Amino acid sequence: MSRILVTDLDGTLLGGTPDDRIRLRDALARHPEVTTVFATGRGPASIREVLRDPLVPRPRWIIADVGATVIDGTDFTPVDPVQEQLRAGWPGPDRVRAALRRFPALAYQQGVVQNGRCSYHVDPDGLTDELTGAVEALGCTWVYSADRYFDVLPPSASKGNALRALAAKLGWQREHILVAGDSLNDLSLFRLGTHAVVVAGAEPALLTALAEDPLVHRADRAGAGGIHTALRKLRWLSADRDPDPDPAPGSTSRPGSRHATGPHSLVVAYHRPPLHWNGDDWQPPNSPNGILPTLSSAFADGLPGVWVTALTGRDRLAPLPQPTTLPLSPVPLDTATWHGYFHRACKETLWPVLMSEPDRSDHDERAWADYRTVNARFAEHISDQAAPGATVWLHDYNLWLVPGLLRRLRPDLRTGLFHHTPFPAPEVFDTLLVADELRRSLGCLDWAGFHTEDFAERFRRTLAGRSDPPHTAVHPLGIDRPFVEELARRRAARLPAARRHPASGRLVLSVERLDYAKAPIQKVDAVDHLLSQRPELRGRLTFRLVCPPPEPGVTAYDTTRRHLEQRIADVNAAWQQGTWQPVDYLPRGLSAAEVIDEYLAADVLWVTSLQDGMNLTAKEFTAAQAALLTDPRSRTGPGPGVLVLSRHTGAATELGPAALLTDPRSRDDLSAVLARALDLGPAERRARMDRLSRLLGHERPADWAARIVDGIRTCTPGRTPAGTPDPAGTPDPAAPTA
């Protein structure tokens, strides 16, 4: 059943200790059935600034301007006819200000954006019958609060009337509404006969006005703490999802404070969980390589500590038996917050810049507020899990604001962050509207790691000028080579030959998720160009593109998918001969065994990323092919496969001397290098694969993880002195009428 929390902002939702605000925010996130409504004297512009604060829950509806404005909290559009009815009879600000100009005690609130109201400051002595009579002569009403704020409103406008009209429109029942306030301008809310709480520290005049009202709960905690207490008193917060009791007033412990100085000397944080709950059991990812399997392997090998990760959607609400081999500590996130954070801010704002495609970046303030919220929740959770002086290992751009938040919360921690993605050049980084905010936070790192020296140098230049820059290190990630090799041998043994070619004869393979950064359209264009230049390849060449879609909700690649599928259709239609067509498109994920089969079948693995932190596909292909170099069957046919690798991948730094490097931004280069790969003879193929195998090395991912943890623990960068501006860069909101 839906419950409605209607709360004032200043002194109420924004009041109380930071711990109280965190506790309330997290409780509301765990209880999406409780709908939050703001009822405030602030205007919409000021409310947008408030929502930049990661401790503020997102409202579904907003009553603003002391009840003269009612808007949808998702898009800030007016809720009509409710707002229209509330503003009926408003003479307009010019007429109001002209009529009240004769009262020298009134000071108009300059700099405060006002809609459907006029707001003044006036001392109690200036609140005369003559003044209020002049307002009533205009056909308006007025509200006075905090012995200072005097608001002139349309005759039907008030917070209470606005809530009554909104409730009637949406079918809310009084017994399902809780109102919370601290100021006399909240009085109309308390007259509606709903559940109500006055938070501690409220305006005395409000307490006096409500002294005889038995429906009003008087909390012994200020601000958000009082709201949280009232929600628990009403039993709107279930014990299983809000298990921690409220601390005593004045307590400084955080939610989950039993872990605040907990036993974990190492806290690892990554936004993605290593396992997915399928309804019956935990399901690991299909790929045996990447950061999730690497961290899983490291913990299985005895890496001490705890792994902080997000749980979203059904995973967040599932019965979660602890996996036996992984010490997970989840951060529950509701679907809406995850969508704004990951699908919008990460994928539509940050990802294009990381890929050096800044023109694709789209900044949305609401999504960025979700990004701040998720980073704040991670920071708080990490702080609660970390022992004094612990090491924190963060992963990737998804947690870029956590270092700044941790510096403020826990300056005793040693914090490192490994960038699995490319790091953009400073001039590209600076195209982000939030570049300064991110730079301040990244500057609070003790250690930053990268796959290549080029990415590390870009990071250093981005933070140039700091007196205490983070220590940087280069640690290219490898793969679980023994696993890949053993799987390749087993799969090859089950086939009638070491390689299974398509009927056309030559197979060019790409295995990549759908992403414009992987240049899939450019490859189809290059195949089209190659067939026009090399007629003998018609009917003999197949480009197999294994391209699974992103997770549901990610729309950043919709245009790429449509364009890609149209180009595939056009090229296949142009060159098709009988049952042969040049592009074999598989828009789905494959199991690890199926991917190995594709590696073993390929004459060429074609990796064409516009930018790529590493690209483990190239390393997996090398391991699978090299595993069969000593197999006599691999000496038949054209020899081992050839790796064609974008020069913009991290893997090119390691494997480039034995791969064929290509420029994915040039159609001619793509087609020419691909043609060269197809033309290589068996001896050169074997020589190149042998060298690729030696360049690949045999370091275990778990050893890679251990070296990085040791690097973070032992680095000795400078420390930002006390008094440094807020690393998260969140501006203080304006403070107009409460």
XYZ file of C-alpha atoms in Angstrom:
738
model
C 0.000 0.000 0.000
C 1.343 3.428 -0.944
C 2.287 5.830 1.871
C 2.872 9.547 1.394
C 5.526 11.535 3.285
C 4.953 15.287 2.882
C 7.840 17.234 4.354
C 9.095 20.775 4.649
C 12.738 21.248 3.668
C 14.679 23.807 5.719
C 14.716 22.776 9.353
C 12.854 19.549 8.617
C 14.087 17.224 5.846
C 17.322 19.225 5.605
C 17.648 19.431 9.387
C 19.221 17.097 11.916
C 22.673 15.583 11.962
C 24.328 14.200 8.815
C 23.876 10.721 10.264
C 20.150 11.342 10.695
C 19.870 12.513 7.114
C 21.762 9.480 5.821
C 19.587 7.151 7.887
C 16.371 8.691 6.549
C 17.618 8.776 2.962
C 18.595 5.108 3.069
C 15.347 4.095 4.783
C 13.315 5.773 2.041
C 15.470 4.115 -0.614
C 14.714 0.735 0.959
C 10.974 1.532 1.041
C 9.949 2.727 -2.440
C 6.305 2.335 -1.418
C 6.751 5.539 0.635
C 6.307 8.445 -1.785
C 8.148 11.637 -0.879
C 6.534 15.050 -1.426
C 8.348 18.323 -0.722
C 6.247 21.143 0.749
C 8.482 24.174 0.945
C 8.739 27.905 0.644
C 11.572 27.534 -1.839
C 10.970 28.024 -5.535
C 11.725 25.367 -8.171
C 15.140 26.824 -9.048
C 16.248 26.660 -5.426
C 14.860 23.121 -5.075
C 17.001 22.001 -8.014
C 20.027 23.200 -6.058
C 18.866 21.262 -2.991
C 18.690 18.096 -5.101
C 22.408 18.384 -5.799
C 22.902 17.281 -2.187
C 23.375 13.479 -2.209
C 21.717 13.210 1.211
C 18.369 14.502 -0.085
C 15.789 11.884 -1.152
C 14.239 12.507 -4.560
C 10.647 13.798 -4.418
C 7.870 12.446 -6.603
C 5.841 15.648 -6.203
C 6.782 19.153 -5.084
C 4.674 21.841 -3.405
C 6.760 24.996 -3.726
C 6.457 28.756 -3.197
C 4.588 28.234 0.109
C 1.813 26.415 -1.749
C 1.474 28.577 -4.868
C 3.338 26.087 -7.066
C 2.724 22.348 -7.542
C 5.047 20.462 -9.887
C 5.971 16.935 -10.892
C 9.243 15.986 -9.199
C 10.431 13.912 -12.163
C 10.402 16.679 -14.778
C 9.480 19.878 -12.880
C 6.375 20.479 -15.004
C 3.283 22.118 -13.418
C 0.525 19.878 -12.115
C -2.587 21.376 -13.644
C -5.378 22.128 -13.006
C -4.129 22.013 -9.388
C -1.584 24.838 -9.757
C -3.961 26.896 -11.877
C -6.656 26.663 -9.186
C -4.237 27.626 -6.405
C -3.137 30.754 -8.264
C -6.647 31.910 -9.152
C -7.165 35.530 -8.175
C -3.461 36.389 -8.036
C -3.102 40.070 -8.966
C 0.532 39.648 -9.994
C 3.783 40.667 -8.312
C 3.900 44.192 -9.744
C 0.535 45.147 -8.273
C 1.350 43.559 -4.921
C 4.702 45.280 -4.614
C 3.215 48.630 -5.646
C 0.453 48.369 -3.037
C 2.866 47.436 -0.237
C 5.603 49.900 -1.084
C 4.226 52.296 1.557
C 5.263 49.947 4.381
C 8.933 50.718 5.131
C 9.228 47.772 7.540
C 8.898 45.366 4.597
C 12.100 44.238 2.847
C 11.475 42.389 -0.410
C 13.558 39.194 -0.752
C 15.789 40.235 -3.620
C 17.591 37.404 -5.397
C 14.941 34.821 -4.565
C 13.055 33.599 -7.629
C 9.345 33.828 -6.791
C 6.365 32.454 -8.671
C 2.783 33.163 -7.692
C 3.829 34.910 -4.491
C 5.745 37.870 -3.099
C 8.111 37.234 -0.193
C 9.364 39.797 2.291
C 11.324 40.045 5.509
C 9.638 41.905 8.352
C 10.224 42.029 12.098
C 7.305 41.207 14.411
C 6.797 44.890 15.246
C 6.231 45.601 11.567
C 3.454 43.018 11.218
C 0.587 45.458 11.787
C -3.131 45.232 11.152
C -2.694 47.937 8.527
C -0.211 45.757 6.628
C -2.328 42.620 6.735
C -5.395 44.646 5.835
C -3.623 45.991 2.742
C -2.847 42.424 1.677
C -6.462 41.345 2.164
C -7.648 44.380 0.189
C -5.682 43.004 -2.762
C -7.717 39.786 -2.510
C -4.636 37.890 -1.275
C -3.724 35.881 1.785
C -0.526 35.918 3.812
C 1.670 33.666 5.941
C 4.154 34.783 8.595
C 6.807 32.481 10.073
C 10.025 32.398 12.088
C 9.429 36.010 13.212
C 10.854 37.098 9.878
C 9.299 35.676 6.693
C 6.152 37.344 5.334
C 4.686 35.720 2.220
C 1.864 37.244 0.195
C -0.043 34.527 -1.673
C -3.045 34.042 -3.953
C -6.269 33.708 -1.918
C -6.402 29.900 -2.266
C -2.698 29.183 -1.908
C -1.144 27.493 1.083
C 0.830 24.338 1.655
C -2.261 22.705 3.135
C -4.567 23.649 0.262
C -1.989 22.492 -2.255
C -1.655 19.112 -0.528
C -5.448 18.760 -0.285
C -5.828 19.409 -4.025
C -2.943 17.099 -4.962
C -4.323 14.332 -2.748
C -7.749 14.671 -4.345
C -6.237 14.473 -7.822
C -4.156 11.383 -7.011
C -6.661 9.624 -4.760
C -4.632 9.698 -1.544
C -6.408 8.921 1.723
C -5.714 11.004 4.835
C -4.693 7.952 6.862
C -1.964 7.216 4.317
C -0.319 10.667 4.615
C 2.315 11.843 7.102
C 3.165 15.559 7.143
C 6.344 16.864 8.760
C 7.330 20.437 9.517
C 8.978 22.875 11.890
C 7.717 26.332 10.888
C 4.499 28.310 11.238
C 4.090 28.314 7.459
C 3.593 24.535 7.790
C 0.540 25.052 9.996
C -1.939 24.567 7.137
C -0.483 21.089 6.557
C -1.209 20.120 10.155
C -4.873 21.213 9.827
C -5.711 18.453 7.306
C -6.268 15.654 9.820
C -3.457 13.435 8.551
C -0.668 11.798 10.535
C 1.742 14.559 11.498
C 5.077 15.141 13.188
C 6.625 18.351 14.447
C 10.387 17.859 14.625
C 12.431 18.957 17.608
C 13.581 22.549 17.537
C 10.428 23.715 15.763
C 9.250 27.314 15.845
C 7.572 27.969 19.226
C 4.583 29.601 17.547
C 3.881 26.366 15.668
C 4.064 24.332 18.854
C 1.668 26.742 20.533
C -0.778 26.549 17.634
C -0.758 22.749 17.781
C -0.706 22.355 21.548
C -4.172 20.803 21.731
C -3.931 18.620 18.608
C -3.703 14.921 19.596
C -2.913 13.805 16.027
C 0.433 15.564 15.998
C 3.507 13.658 17.182
C 6.154 15.855 18.764
C 9.500 14.237 17.984
C 12.434 14.403 20.364
C 14.838 14.458 17.415
C 15.485 17.367 15.090
C 14.988 17.379 11.350
C 15.426 14.113 9.467
C 15.825 12.222 12.743
C 12.344 13.263 13.819
C 10.873 12.179 10.477
C 12.582 8.801 10.702
C 11.246 8.295 14.238
C 7.701 9.104 13.093
C 7.919 6.705 10.150
C 9.006 3.929 12.496
C 6.303 4.825 15.002
C 3.702 4.453 12.224
C 5.378 1.150 11.216
C 5.800 2.395 7.666
C 9.386 1.117 7.789
C 9.520 -2.658 7.979
C 11.968 -4.173 10.438
C 13.629 -6.387 7.834
C 14.431 -3.494 5.505
C 15.112 -0.875 8.211
C 16.637 -3.015 10.955
C 18.731 -0.493 12.884
C 16.950 1.321 15.718
C 17.314 5.073 15.986
C 20.301 6.015 18.127
C 19.750 8.070 21.191
C 19.530 11.851 20.674
C 22.977 13.320 20.492
C 24.584 10.079 19.378
C 27.209 10.455 16.646
C 27.109 6.864 15.392
C 26.268 6.167 11.764
C 23.737 3.671 10.494
C 25.313 0.286 10.938
C 27.770 1.755 13.433
C 28.564 -1.721 14.683
C 30.809 -1.783 11.568
C 32.050 1.814 11.756
C 35.333 0.705 13.279
C 34.907 -2.821 11.987
C 37.493 -5.476 11.335
C 38.164 -4.840 7.659
C 41.667 -3.653 6.894
C 40.805 -3.724 3.172
C 37.585 -2.516 1.522
C 37.156 -3.100 -2.216
C 34.354 -1.197 -3.975
C 32.955 -1.699 -7.458
C 29.495 -0.665 -8.633
C 28.807 -4.040 -10.267
C 28.043 -7.117 -8.132
C 30.115 -10.204 -8.970
C 27.038 -12.418 -8.781
C 23.417 -12.062 -9.849
C 20.523 -13.606 -7.947
C 18.501 -15.682 -10.449
C 15.706 -16.446 -7.999
C 17.218 -19.661 -6.698
C 20.946 -19.121 -6.491
C 23.799 -16.714 -7.205
C 24.792 -16.698 -10.885
C 28.349 -15.638 -11.875
C 29.088 -13.737 -15.123
C 29.607 -15.748 -18.309
C 33.095 -14.444 -19.028
C 35.984 -15.988 -17.079
C 37.924 -12.721 -17.334
C 37.450 -9.078 -16.469
C 37.343 -7.189 -13.209
C 34.509 -9.226 -11.656
C 36.191 -12.635 -12.127
C 39.536 -11.089 -11.193
C 38.299 -9.775 -7.858
C 36.374 -13.000 -7.233
C 39.570 -14.962 -7.844
C 41.572 -12.665 -5.590
C 39.148 -13.093 -2.690
C 39.000 -16.841 -3.291
C 42.814 -16.883 -3.107
C 42.706 -15.321 0.343
C 42.629 -11.557 -0.286
C 41.475 -10.237 3.110
C 38.703 -7.696 3.438
C 35.197 -6.991 2.241
C 33.710 -6.246 -1.181
C 31.217 -3.344 -1.277
C 28.887 -3.469 -4.269
C 25.477 -2.261 -5.389
C 22.363 -4.385 -5.356
C 19.548 -3.161 -7.559
C 16.141 -4.226 -8.817
C 15.135 -7.735 -7.829
C 18.588 -8.433 -6.377
C 17.968 -5.639 -3.855
C 14.765 -7.248 -2.593
C 15.741 -10.915 -2.930
C 16.417 -13.196 0.026
C 20.169 -12.963 -0.066
C 22.046 -15.921 1.374
C 25.684 -14.945 1.687
C 27.801 -16.503 -1.087
C 30.218 -18.926 0.496
C 33.390 -17.631 -1.164
C 32.786 -13.877 -1.438
C 32.565 -11.423 1.493
C 29.972 -9.135 -0.102
C 28.576 -6.059 1.625
C 25.713 -4.664 -0.482
C 24.558 -1.094 -0.981
C 20.831 -1.351 -1.864
C 19.723 1.029 -4.623
C 16.205 1.561 -5.906
C 15.581 1.206 -9.620
C 15.007 4.915 -10.272
C 18.257 5.958 -8.604
C 20.214 3.250 -10.424
C 18.733 4.364 -13.739
C 19.763 7.977 -13.216
C 23.181 6.991 -11.904
C 24.244 4.237 -14.284
C 22.071 4.428 -17.384
C 22.182 8.225 -17.606
C 25.102 9.815 -15.727
C 27.635 7.023 -16.265
C 26.677 5.963 -19.781
C 25.449 9.240 -21.292
C 27.554 11.861 -19.493
C 30.881 10.268 -18.534
C 31.347 7.338 -20.913
C 31.504 9.427 -24.137
C 34.211 11.617 -22.613
C 36.218 8.590 -21.531
C 35.976 7.352 -25.108
C 37.216 10.760 -26.360
C 33.808 11.374 -27.951
C 32.779 14.499 -25.975
C 30.192 15.579 -28.538
C 28.130 12.548 -27.511
C 28.109 13.562 -23.844
C 24.750 14.666 -22.437
C 24.639 16.225 -18.971
C 21.381 16.006 -17.034
C 21.209 17.604 -13.578
C 18.718 15.097 -12.214
C 20.847 12.166 -13.349
C 23.941 13.818 -11.897
C 22.127 14.180 -8.575
C 21.615 10.396 -8.686
C 25.324 9.946 -9.427
C 26.141 12.012 -6.350
C 23.645 10.036 -4.287
C 25.095 6.656 -5.228
C 28.656 7.841 -4.618
C 27.617 9.205 -1.217
C 26.009 5.903 -0.260
C 29.119 4.015 -1.297
C 31.312 6.408 0.678
C 29.196 6.019 3.816
C 29.091 2.245 3.469
C 32.849 2.047 2.925
C 33.382 4.269 5.945
C 31.241 1.970 8.087
C 33.099 -1.150 6.926
C 36.668 0.166 7.196
C 38.881 -0.300 10.229
C 41.033 2.641 11.359
C 43.768 3.266 8.812
C 42.300 0.736 6.378
C 43.083 0.488 2.676
C 40.277 1.270 0.222
C 40.481 0.062 -3.374
C 37.926 1.692 -5.681
C 37.272 0.696 -9.276
C 36.524 2.871 -12.277
C 34.832 6.162 -13.118
C 31.533 5.074 -11.606
C 32.889 5.991 -8.144
C 34.837 9.150 -8.994
C 33.209 11.200 -6.211
C 33.934 8.681 -3.463
C 37.570 9.778 -2.839
C 36.514 13.320 -1.968
C 33.693 12.144 0.258
C 35.958 9.667 2.066
C 38.610 12.324 2.648
C 35.969 14.289 4.550
C 34.421 11.282 6.353
C 37.523 9.208 7.073
C 40.812 11.053 6.532
C 42.584 8.113 8.195
C 41.931 5.820 5.208
C 44.393 5.139 2.376
C 42.370 5.318 -0.847
C 43.297 4.082 -4.319
C 41.333 3.860 -7.553
C 42.101 1.709 -10.592
C 40.827 2.972 -13.957
C 39.792 0.060 -16.160
C 38.675 2.503 -18.839
C 40.836 4.915 -20.811
C 41.500 8.242 -19.145
C 40.831 11.189 -21.474
C 43.208 13.999 -22.314
C 42.798 17.082 -20.076
C 41.132 19.133 -22.786
C 38.555 16.374 -23.305
C 38.019 15.910 -19.555
C 37.396 19.640 -19.248
C 34.405 19.453 -21.622
C 32.432 17.936 -18.728
C 30.262 20.502 -16.945
C 31.234 18.752 -13.702
C 34.969 18.607 -14.485
C 35.962 20.798 -11.517
C 33.848 18.770 -9.105
C 35.406 15.529 -10.325
C 38.920 16.941 -10.345
C 38.592 18.025 -6.703
C 37.516 14.534 -5.706
C 40.156 12.713 -7.770
C 42.775 14.941 -6.206
C 41.890 13.380 -2.837
C 43.147 9.972 -3.953
C 46.343 8.574 -2.494
C 46.947 6.237 -5.449
C 45.626 5.957 -9.016
C 46.268 3.003 -11.305
C 46.022 2.549 -15.070
C 46.566 -0.032 -17.783
C 49.034 2.130 -19.718
C 51.513 4.912 -19.111
C 49.671 7.094 -21.632
C 46.479 6.992 -19.556
C 48.476 7.685 -16.376
C 50.118 10.700 -17.987
C 46.731 12.092 -19.072
C 45.550 11.760 -15.471
C 48.619 13.554 -14.145
C 48.140 16.400 -16.610
C 44.459 16.657 -15.668
C 45.445 17.176 -12.013
C 48.471 19.354 -12.819
C 49.084 22.145 -10.351
C 48.156 20.266 -7.188
C 50.773 20.363 -4.463
C 49.921 16.824 -3.334
C 48.969 14.812 -6.430
C 48.076 11.135 -6.082
C 50.756 8.551 -6.672
C 50.232 6.937 -10.098
C 51.146 3.447 -11.253
C 50.713 1.287 -14.353
C 49.454 -2.266 -13.890
C 48.006 -3.834 -17.063
C 45.396 -6.466 -16.239
C 45.814 -9.966 -17.606
C 43.542 -12.985 -17.858
C 43.125 -16.366 -16.219
C 45.324 -18.006 -18.830
C 45.295 -21.566 -17.451
C 41.490 -21.559 -17.491
C 41.314 -20.321 -21.093
C 43.991 -22.743 -22.300
C 42.410 -25.777 -20.650
C 38.973 -24.854 -21.999
C 40.446 -24.346 -25.484
C 42.075 -27.787 -25.429
C 38.878 -29.459 -24.264
C 36.759 -27.699 -26.877
C 39.234 -28.477 -29.671
C 39.305 -32.156 -28.678
C 35.550 -32.382 -29.109
C 35.654 -31.053 -32.663
C 36.477 -33.164 -35.734
C 39.270 -30.709 -36.549
C 41.174 -28.130 -34.583
C 39.323 -25.378 -36.406
C 35.830 -25.208 -37.843
C 35.627 -22.722 -40.680
C 32.397 -21.415 -42.175
C 31.403 -22.822 -45.520
C 32.755 -19.680 -47.179
C 36.286 -20.485 -45.999
C 37.642 -17.406 -44.156
C 36.244 -16.190 -40.836
C 36.866 -12.733 -39.413
C 35.568 -12.500 -35.842
C 34.634 -9.681 -33.473
C 33.295 -10.379 -29.976
C 32.196 -7.198 -28.261
C 29.234 -5.638 -26.502
C 27.122 -3.162 -28.441
C 28.918 0.170 -28.084
C 29.845 2.890 -30.558
C 33.299 2.886 -28.913
C 33.929 -0.591 -30.373
C 33.428 0.827 -33.903
C 31.048 -1.889 -35.164
C 29.600 0.294 -37.927
C 33.073 1.243 -39.113
C 33.896 -2.453 -39.467
C 30.836 -3.165 -41.585
C 31.771 -0.206 -43.785
C 35.313 -1.588 -44.088
C 34.016 -5.027 -45.111
C 31.893 -3.351 -47.761
C 34.946 -1.468 -49.033
C 37.181 -4.573 -48.958
C 34.717 -6.605 -51.047
C 34.594 -3.829 -53.597
C 38.416 -3.849 -53.812
C 38.987 -7.613 -53.616
C 36.424 -9.412 -55.828
C 38.028 -12.816 -55.108
C 36.824 -12.579 -51.470
C 33.179 -12.468 -52.501
C 31.534 -15.679 -51.367
C 34.651 -16.687 -49.398
C 34.790 -14.178 -46.513
C 32.479 -14.079 -43.486
C 32.616 -11.348 -40.856
C 30.970 -12.751 -37.700
C 29.982 -9.984 -35.305
C 29.032 -11.311 -31.867
C 27.475 -8.222 -30.348
C 25.235 -8.675 -27.273
C 23.041 -5.713 -26.336
C 23.587 -3.660 -23.183
C 21.528 -4.284 -20.078
C 17.854 -3.233 -20.187
C 17.446 0.471 -19.513
C 20.623 1.637 -21.243
C 19.514 3.748 -24.202
C 22.848 5.426 -25.009
C 23.497 2.915 -27.803
C 20.052 2.793 -29.406
C 21.132 4.967 -32.331
C 24.244 2.841 -32.826
C 22.163 -0.344 -32.876
C 19.704 1.023 -35.437
C 22.460 2.328 -37.688
C 24.469 -0.886 -37.331
C 21.567 -3.152 -38.212
C 20.686 -0.983 -41.202
C 24.267 -1.066 -42.513
C 24.424 -4.853 -42.055
C 21.203 -5.232 -44.009
C 22.477 -2.927 -46.776
C 25.875 -4.629 -47.105
C 24.413 -8.133 -47.034
C 21.830 -7.168 -49.648
C 24.524 -5.640 -51.850
C 26.887 -8.655 -51.817
C 24.739 -11.707 -51.105
C 25.337 -14.713 -53.385
C 23.015 -17.674 -52.927
C 23.151 -18.629 -49.254
C 26.294 -16.594 -48.585
C 26.262 -13.129 -47.109
C 29.305 -11.286 -45.804
C 28.122 -10.240 -42.325
C 26.948 -12.845 -39.804
C 25.406 -10.801 -36.982
C 24.818 -12.452 -33.580
C 23.126 -9.880 -31.294
C 23.301 -12.044 -28.168
C 25.696 -13.146 -25.479
C 27.593 -16.436 -25.646
C 28.785 -18.745 -22.903
C 32.511 -18.976 -22.188
C 32.699 -22.294 -24.048
C 30.902 -20.853 -27.080
C 33.260 -17.874 -27.153
C 36.253 -20.216 -27.094
C 34.739 -22.109 -30.042
C 34.575 -18.837 -31.955
C 38.194 -17.986 -31.097
C 39.360 -21.368 -32.364
C 37.386 -20.998 -35.593
C 38.604 -17.526 -36.459
C 41.231 -16.730 -39.064
C 41.302 -13.162 -37.744
C 40.169 -11.573 -34.499
C 39.287 -8.000 -35.394
C 39.467 -5.575 -32.440
C 38.788 -1.997 -33.536
C 37.997 0.020 -30.404
C 38.070 3.788 -30.800
C 39.358 3.794 -27.206
C 39.774 0.873 -24.810
C 41.331 0.641 -21.379
C 42.734 -2.830 -22.097
C 40.571 -5.232 -24.194
C 40.779 -8.674 -22.672
C 39.163 -10.265 -25.723
C 42.477 -9.889 -27.540
C 44.257 -11.653 -24.684
C 41.683 -14.461 -24.495
C 41.989 -15.048 -28.244
C 45.760 -15.208 -27.924
C 45.605 -17.704 -25.046
C 43.073 -19.930 -26.816
C 45.008 -19.985 -30.096
C 48.408 -20.382 -28.405
C 47.136 -23.360 -26.410
C 46.976 -25.334 -29.664
C 50.335 -24.291 -31.125
C 51.882 -27.634 -30.148
C 48.875 -29.627 -31.381
C 49.801 -31.295 -34.726
C 46.294 -30.574 -36.011
C 46.923 -26.817 -35.693
C 49.659 -27.092 -38.361
C 47.111 -27.847 -41.081
C 45.304 -25.158 -43.038
C 46.333 -21.507 -42.926
C 47.843 -21.747 -39.424
C 46.885 -19.953 -36.211
C 44.599 -16.951 -36.228
C 45.858 -13.409 -36.630
C 45.174 -10.598 -34.159
C 44.227 -7.288 -35.763
C 44.238 -4.754 -32.948
C 43.280 -1.108 -32.693
C 46.251 1.004 -31.801
C 43.953 2.850 -29.324
C 43.554 -0.146 -26.993
C 45.565 -0.708 -23.848
C 46.344 -4.191 -25.153
C 48.210 -2.659 -28.090
C 50.896 -1.465 -25.665
C 51.656 -5.082 -24.729
C 50.670 -7.095 -27.827
C 51.283 -4.524 -30.542
C 54.699 -5.866 -31.645
C 53.119 -9.179 -32.728
C 49.627 -8.025 -33.727
C 48.666 -6.069 -36.826
C 47.726 -2.589 -35.628
C 44.917 -0.648 -37.269
C 43.266 2.761 -37.089
C 39.507 2.324 -36.558
C 38.791 5.899 -37.605
C 40.009 5.172 -41.153
C 37.905 2.921 -43.375
C 40.775 2.489 -45.788
C 43.196 1.465 -43.054
C 40.684 -0.954 -41.540
C 40.123 -2.719 -44.846
C 43.804 -2.683 -45.859
C 45.056 -4.161 -42.555
C 42.284 -6.763 -42.609
C 43.276 -7.760 -46.140
C 46.901 -8.085 -45.031
C 45.864 -10.345 -42.141
C 43.919 -12.603 -44.491
C 46.920 -12.816 -46.813
C 49.495 -13.884 -44.201
C 51.009 -17.301 -44.811
C 51.064 -20.157 -42.254
C 54.676 -19.564 -41.178
C 54.169 -15.883 -40.359
C 50.890 -16.661 -38.640
C 52.615 -19.172 -36.361
C 55.530 -16.816 -35.720
C 53.208 -13.985 -34.757
C 51.086 -16.195 -32.496
C 54.177 -17.599 -30.812
C 55.382 -14.082 -30.072
C 51.899 -13.026 -28.896
C 51.951 -15.954 -26.484
C 55.274 -14.832 -25.020
C 54.119 -11.209 -24.760
C 50.925 -12.293 -23.010
C 52.820 -13.723 -20.064
C 51.432 -15.866 -17.266
C 50.683 -13.518 -14.364
C 47.527 -14.538 -12.542
C 44.830 -11.865 -12.081
C 44.852 -12.601 -8.347
C 48.561 -11.667 -8.257
C 47.736 -8.470 -10.148
C 45.180 -7.591 -7.467
C 47.594 -8.327 -4.632
C 50.283 -6.086 -6.150
C 47.831 -3.202 -6.432
C 46.603 -3.551 -2.849
C 50.213 -3.506 -1.693
C 50.845 -0.432 -3.854
C 47.976 1.486 -2.284
C 49.018 0.509 1.230
C 52.634 1.553 0.801
C 52.359 4.729 -1.303
C 53.280 7.993 0.417
C 51.543 10.908 -1.332
C 50.886 14.221 0.379
C 47.667 14.963 2.233
C 45.223 17.782 1.498
C 45.337 20.163 4.475
C 42.324 20.810 6.643
C 40.012 23.502 5.351
C 40.117 22.306 1.752
C 36.851 23.111 -0.079
C 34.228 20.386 -0.166
C 35.777 17.732 -2.452
C 32.390 16.756 -3.821
C 31.959 20.292 -5.043
C 28.300 20.529 -4.056
C 27.379 24.193 -3.671
C 25.495 25.401 -0.638
C 21.863 25.938 -1.605
C 20.338 29.360 -1.248
C 18.256 29.892 1.866
C 15.035 31.707 1.044
C 11.774 31.306 2.918
C 11.628 28.046 4.873
